[in-house]
XYZ file of N, CA and C in Angstrom:
441
model
N 27.407 4.660 -16.147
C 27.599 3.362 -15.588
C 28.896 2.639 -16.375
N 29.689 1.918 -15.506
C 30.907 1.343 -15.984
C 30.546 -0.095 -16.452
N 31.526 -0.575 -17.458
C 31.391 -1.666 -18.095
C 31.629 -3.027 -17.192
N 31.212 -4.146 -17.609
C 31.628 -5.233 -16.805
C 32.778 -5.502 -16.850
N 33.522 -5.923 -15.836
C 34.912 -6.389 -15.372
C 34.898 -7.837 -15.186
N 35.822 -8.391 -15.925
C 36.131 -9.840 -15.314
C 37.688 -10.062 -15.439
N 37.945 -11.257 -14.809
C 39.295 -11.811 -14.675
C 39.207 -13.318 -15.133
N 39.879 -13.502 -16.548
C 39.645 -14.834 -16.839
C 40.999 -15.439 -16.868
N 40.842 -16.807 -16.536
C 42.114 -17.766 -16.385
C 42.541 -17.910 -17.851
N 43.942 -17.474 -18.325
C 44.150 -17.554 -19.760
C 44.341 -19.005 -20.275
N 44.680 -19.875 -19.211
C 44.775 -21.273 -19.718
C 43.350 -22.067 -19.946
N 42.459 -21.834 -18.908
C 41.269 -22.592 -19.072
C 40.202 -21.940 -19.669
N 40.444 -20.545 -19.701
C 39.134 -19.663 -19.981
C 38.058 -19.421 -19.049
N 38.422 -19.988 -17.802
C 37.487 -19.927 -16.824
C 37.401 -18.714 -16.041
N 36.300 -17.951 -15.808
C 35.975 -16.718 -15.246
C 36.333 -17.028 -13.954
N 37.389 -16.217 -13.361
C 37.813 -16.192 -11.933
C 36.762 -15.429 -11.102
N 36.598 -14.156 -11.514
C 35.545 -13.304 -11.013
C 35.139 -12.408 -11.929
N 33.918 -11.880 -11.740
C 33.336 -10.769 -12.561
C 32.720 -9.738 -11.788
N 32.758 -8.466 -11.930
C 32.293 -7.391 -11.545
C 30.998 -6.939 -12.556
N 29.777 -7.073 -12.132
C 28.803 -6.414 -13.073
C 28.322 -5.345 -12.384
N 28.295 -4.061 -12.875
C 27.581 -3.083 -12.456
C 26.068 -3.234 -12.212
N 25.515 -2.613 -11.319
C 24.070 -2.885 -11.060
C 23.457 -1.572 -10.973
N 22.520 -1.257 -12.000
C 21.959 0.012 -11.960
C 20.776 -0.023 -10.879
N 20.875 0.896 -9.842
C 19.998 0.855 -8.751
C 18.794 2.051 -9.262
N 17.589 1.536 -9.130
C 16.357 2.369 -9.280
C 16.188 3.242 -7.909
N 16.202 4.478 -8.202
C 16.112 5.380 -7.065
C 14.745 5.716 -6.901
N 14.187 5.507 -5.737
C 12.678 5.588 -5.633
C 12.575 6.775 -4.468
N 11.898 7.753 -4.624
C 11.866 8.834 -3.656
C 10.507 8.991 -3.037
N 10.071 10.143 -2.949
C 8.847 10.426 -2.149
C 8.560 10.193 -0.761
N 7.369 10.246 -0.340
C 7.051 10.261 0.947
C 7.154 8.999 1.506
N 6.671 8.941 2.846
C 6.894 7.615 3.596
C 5.578 7.579 4.622
N 5.499 6.410 5.114
C 4.540 6.128 6.307
C 5.211 5.158 6.999
N 4.489 5.042 8.204
C 5.207 4.070 9.294
C 4.110 2.614 9.023
N 4.784 1.709 8.508
C 4.222 0.393 8.519
C 4.248 -0.403 9.933
N 3.104 -1.179 10.114
C 3.153 -2.062 11.232
C 3.404 -3.315 10.976
N 4.380 -3.944 11.585
C 4.866 -5.272 11.272
C 3.977 -6.281 11.440
N 3.096 -6.284 12.541
C 2.056 -7.166 12.719
C 1.053 -7.110 11.699
N 0.860 -5.959 11.437
C -0.377 -5.688 10.296
C 0.216 -6.286 8.777
N 1.490 -6.221 8.702
C 2.185 -6.524 7.358
C 2.063 -8.314 7.519
N 2.387 -8.808 8.679
C 2.381 -10.266 8.716
C 0.856 -10.846 8.785
N -0.029 -10.015 9.132
C -1.525 -10.383 8.867
C -1.869 -10.365 7.372
N -1.344 -9.413 6.539
C -1.742 -9.176 5.138
C -0.832 -10.483 4.450
N 0.230 -10.785 4.866
C 0.811 -11.754 3.988
C 0.431 -13.136 4.345
N -0.485 -13.307 5.482
C -1.264 -14.710 5.844
C -2.511 -14.594 5.327
N -3.119 -13.499 4.947
C -4.558 -13.382 4.536
C -4.629 -14.084 2.958
N -6.037 -14.278 2.648
C -6.202 -14.758 1.441
C -6.409 -13.597 0.297
N -5.740 -12.594 0.249
C -5.850 -11.446 -0.518
C -5.157 -12.000 -2.013
N -6.155 -11.634 -3.013
C -5.495 -12.056 -4.342
C -4.464 -11.122 -4.773
N -3.872 -11.607 -6.077
C -2.773 -10.705 -6.411
C -3.171 -9.178 -6.843
N -4.452 -9.310 -7.459
C -4.968 -7.969 -7.661
C -5.374 -7.198 -6.654
N -6.021 -7.664 -5.669
C -6.131 -6.900 -4.309
C -4.999 -6.511 -3.626
N -3.891 -7.135 -3.707
C -2.527 -6.882 -3.080
C -2.040 -5.752 -3.855
N -2.265 -5.854 -5.190
C -1.601 -4.659 -6.044
C -2.272 -3.552 -5.685
N -3.722 -3.653 -5.667
C -4.506 -2.327 -5.373
C -3.978 -1.634 -4.120
N -3.956 -2.670 -3.033
C -3.432 -2.085 -1.704
C -2.103 -1.536 -1.614
N -1.058 -1.938 -2.350
C 0.300 -1.396 -2.602
C 0.281 -0.100 -3.101
N -0.591 -0.040 -4.325
C -0.734 1.425 -4.851
C -1.463 2.465 -3.963
N -2.372 1.945 -3.137
C -3.026 2.852 -2.170
C -2.101 3.213 -0.919
N -1.268 2.366 -0.784
C -0.119 2.819 0.188
C 0.694 3.892 -0.230
N 0.916 3.958 -1.460
C 1.713 4.879 -2.011
C 0.786 6.308 -2.334
N -0.360 5.960 -2.179
C -1.357 7.313 -2.434
C -1.741 7.947 -0.785
N -1.265 7.306 0.341
C -1.819 7.486 1.685
C -1.428 8.949 1.833
N -2.559 9.604 2.342
C -2.507 11.012 2.876
C -2.436 10.992 4.227
N -2.345 12.299 4.911
C -2.189 12.235 6.586
C -3.374 11.711 7.091
N -3.101 11.160 8.289
C -4.139 10.386 9.103
C -4.998 9.255 8.363
N -4.135 8.736 7.254
C -4.496 7.518 6.669
C -5.719 7.751 5.594
N -6.167 9.007 5.294
C -7.164 9.270 4.179
C -6.611 8.823 2.717
N -7.428 8.276 2.180
C -7.057 7.931 0.617
C -8.346 8.672 -0.124
N -7.980 9.111 -1.292
C -8.891 9.754 -2.255
C -8.511 9.566 -3.741
N -8.631 8.409 -4.286
C -8.024 7.988 -5.581
C -9.279 7.535 -6.375
N -9.280 8.118 -7.560
C -10.400 7.631 -8.293
C -10.146 6.137 -8.767
N -11.001 5.317 -8.742
C -10.758 3.864 -9.320
C -10.273 3.777 -10.731
N -10.903 4.920 -11.509
C -10.306 4.718 -12.981
C -8.833 4.974 -13.020
N -8.480 5.904 -12.251
C -6.869 6.238 -12.025
C -6.148 4.925 -11.478
N -6.577 4.190 -10.497
C -6.000 3.090 -10.107
C -5.963 2.121 -11.240
N -6.912 2.077 -11.855
C -7.254 0.953 -12.981
C -6.085 1.340 -14.073
N -6.038 2.452 -14.366
C -5.163 2.952 -15.469
C -3.537 2.645 -14.945
N -3.460 3.065 -13.781
C -1.858 2.956 -13.127
C -1.569 1.555 -13.240
N -2.445 0.704 -12.916
C -2.194 -0.847 -12.673
C -2.430 -1.724 -14.055
N -2.948 -1.097 -14.989
C -3.395 -1.851 -16.253
C -4.381 -2.897 -15.866
N -5.407 -2.525 -15.038
C -6.504 -3.470 -14.695
C -7.928 -2.837 -15.030
N -8.759 -3.777 -15.153
C -10.143 -3.312 -15.371
C -10.762 -2.593 -14.331
N -11.588 -1.482 -14.367
C -12.189 -0.726 -13.283
C -12.991 -1.716 -12.609
N -13.655 -2.446 -12.984
C -14.461 -3.485 -12.121
C -13.779 -4.362 -11.409
N -12.308 -4.699 -11.684
C -11.733 -5.255 -10.727
C -11.032 -4.668 -9.663
N -10.685 -3.494 -10.060
C -10.192 -2.353 -9.006
C -11.362 -2.150 -7.903
N -12.702 -1.967 -8.266
C -13.801 -1.967 -7.409
C -13.871 -3.138 -6.505
N -14.142 -4.415 -7.134
C -14.142 -5.550 -6.499
C -12.930 -5.762 -5.212
N -11.917 -5.210 -5.687
C -10.484 -5.289 -4.774
C -10.803 -4.295 -3.654
N -11.260 -3.163 -3.941
C -11.545 -2.213 -2.747
C -12.464 -2.707 -2.070
N -13.781 -3.266 -2.487
C -14.752 -3.741 -1.830
C -14.083 -4.935 -0.698
N -13.360 -5.621 -1.287
C -12.746 -6.890 -0.336
C -12.055 -6.221 0.736
N -11.120 -5.236 0.397
C -10.217 -4.601 1.203
C -11.102 -4.005 2.516
N -12.188 -3.519 2.005
C -13.217 -3.095 3.031
C -13.805 -3.941 3.847
N -14.210 -5.074 3.276
C -14.816 -6.144 3.875
C -13.875 -6.752 5.067
N -12.696 -6.899 4.674
C -11.504 -7.473 5.510
C -11.186 -6.288 6.554
N -11.713 -5.157 6.761
C -11.266 -4.186 7.521
C -9.886 -3.455 7.376
N -9.292 -3.811 6.300
C -7.974 -3.030 5.987
C -8.375 -1.640 5.691
N -9.382 -1.323 4.782
C -9.921 0.072 4.521
C -10.978 0.064 5.216
N -11.461 1.448 5.520
C -12.738 1.902 5.981
C -13.250 2.873 4.899
N -14.683 2.726 4.793
C -15.133 3.627 3.704
C -15.402 5.079 4.348
N -15.078 6.197 3.679
C -15.361 7.361 4.313
C -16.497 8.210 3.266
N -16.586 9.358 3.331
C -17.539 10.273 2.509
C -17.063 10.170 1.111
N -18.216 10.464 0.564
C -17.953 10.755 -0.971
C -17.528 12.158 -1.241
N -16.404 12.329 -1.977
C -16.043 13.776 -2.465
C -16.051 13.861 -3.892
N -16.946 14.715 -4.331
C -17.105 14.827 -5.819
C -17.834 13.433 -6.326
N -16.921 12.582 -7.304
C -17.416 11.556 -7.728
C -16.655 10.289 -7.180
N -15.677 10.579 -6.382
C -14.894 9.526 -5.709
C -15.298 9.369 -4.189
N -15.245 7.942 -3.877
C -15.517 7.742 -2.403
C -13.946 7.968 -1.657
N -14.002 8.244 -0.609
C -12.855 8.260 0.345
C -12.701 7.062 1.236
N -11.501 6.707 1.429
C -11.340 5.644 2.308
C -10.136 5.781 3.301
N -10.193 5.164 4.364
C -9.027 5.199 5.294
C -8.433 4.097 5.651
N -7.075 3.961 5.605
C -6.275 2.658 5.819
C -6.533 2.543 7.585
N -6.698 1.409 7.796
C -6.746 0.973 9.237
C -5.292 1.134 9.970
N -5.294 1.921 10.813
C -3.958 2.197 11.390
C -3.090 0.735 11.956
N -3.761 -0.164 11.981
C -3.182 -1.442 12.142
C -2.241 -1.918 11.137
N -2.298 -1.491 10.054
C -1.431 -1.800 8.897
C -0.316 -0.625 8.652
N -0.663 0.609 8.908
C 0.443 1.717 8.657
C -0.305 2.990 9.117
N 0.591 4.039 9.196
C 0.201 5.166 9.690
C 0.832 6.201 9.155
N 0.248 7.160 8.559
C 0.776 8.566 8.249
C 0.294 9.722 8.762
N 1.016 10.347 9.639
C 0.645 11.457 10.351
C 1.412 11.588 11.712
N 0.970 12.422 12.424
C 1.481 12.374 13.877
C 1.046 11.109 14.658
N 2.170 10.707 15.220
C 2.091 9.465 16.028
C 0.826 9.779 17.263
N 0.691 10.988 17.747
C -0.344 11.017 18.714
C -1.600 10.817 18.232
N -1.953 10.946 17.100
C -3.361 10.951 16.647
C -3.689 9.411 15.975
N -2.683 8.506 16.032
C -2.756 7.235 15.605
C -3.689 6.313 16.541
N -3.418 6.506 17.830
C -4.176 5.611 18.754
C -5.656 6.149 18.844
N -5.761 7.652 18.843
C -7.061 8.115 18.693
C -7.861 7.444 17.611
N -7.308 7.435 16.404
C -8.127 7.107 15.145
C -8.320 5.644 15.435
N -7.507 4.816 15.858
C -7.738 3.492 16.079
C -8.826 2.920 16.940
N -8.804 3.965 18.083
C -10.049 3.575 19.036
C -11.279 4.044 18.415
N -11.347 5.192 17.547
C -12.797 5.624 16.953
C -13.188 4.800 15.891
N -12.068 4.087 15.181
C -12.455 3.201 14.209
C -12.979 1.773 14.818
N -12.291 1.327 15.997
C -12.703 0.223 16.615
C -14.184 0.524 17.210
N -14.441 1.653 17.829
C -15.780 1.909 18.426
C -16.892 1.886 17.284
N -16.576 2.682 16.210
C -17.622 2.555 15.218
C -17.843 1.268 14.686
N -16.836 0.520 14.420
C -17.217 -0.900 14.086
C -17.984 -1.704 14.972
N -17.810 -1.502 16.276
C -18.682 -2.208 17.246
C -20.094 -1.654 17.060
N -20.278 -0.308 16.687
C -21.479 0.221 16.850
C -22.215 -0.102 15.149
N -21.432 -0.545 14.305
C -21.901 -0.725 13.164
C -21.838 0.699 12.232
N -21.003 1.498 12.699
C -20.821 2.899 12.032
C -19.720 3.102 11.286
N -19.585 4.062 10.491
C -18.567 4.553 9.528
C -17.862 5.892 10.314
N -16.650 5.921 10.607
C -15.964 7.008 11.089
C -15.516 7.912 9.813
N -16.304 9.106 9.814
C -15.783 10.054 8.840
C -14.808 11.040 9.064
N -14.786 11.396 10.445
C -13.769 12.551 10.756
C -13.567 12.187 12.272
N -12.190 12.421 12.774
C -12.034 12.037 13.955
C -11.853 13.191 14.929
N -11.986 14.332 14.544
C -11.608 15.745 14.931
C -12.851 15.970 16.017
């Protein structure tokens, strides 16, 4: 990284211009398709800061067809939060329809991000998943698999 460069008026000592190098943080990794209307909905919702932080971390852990399997203790450790606060945040995200609870695998529950907020996977499967989740909600059921 180069040093700060500036041009100073010798008579007044005033800085005419300064070039300050900026260290950019390179963030790599996977990606998912975010839904603008879904993000707008989230921004206008009454999610707490903790709920939003948990959701952002879950976005980073999203697997294909929106499946999530992350132990709450791992989330708590990653975000420096109490496990019970993570549990409460996930419960709220489920109540608001942002996450859908799936089957328990080992000691952890699985969840699925509602495709209204984002999608990771084949675009052709997104509509099918949305329709299945909507139908399940109408029937009071949980969709565990859409194959």
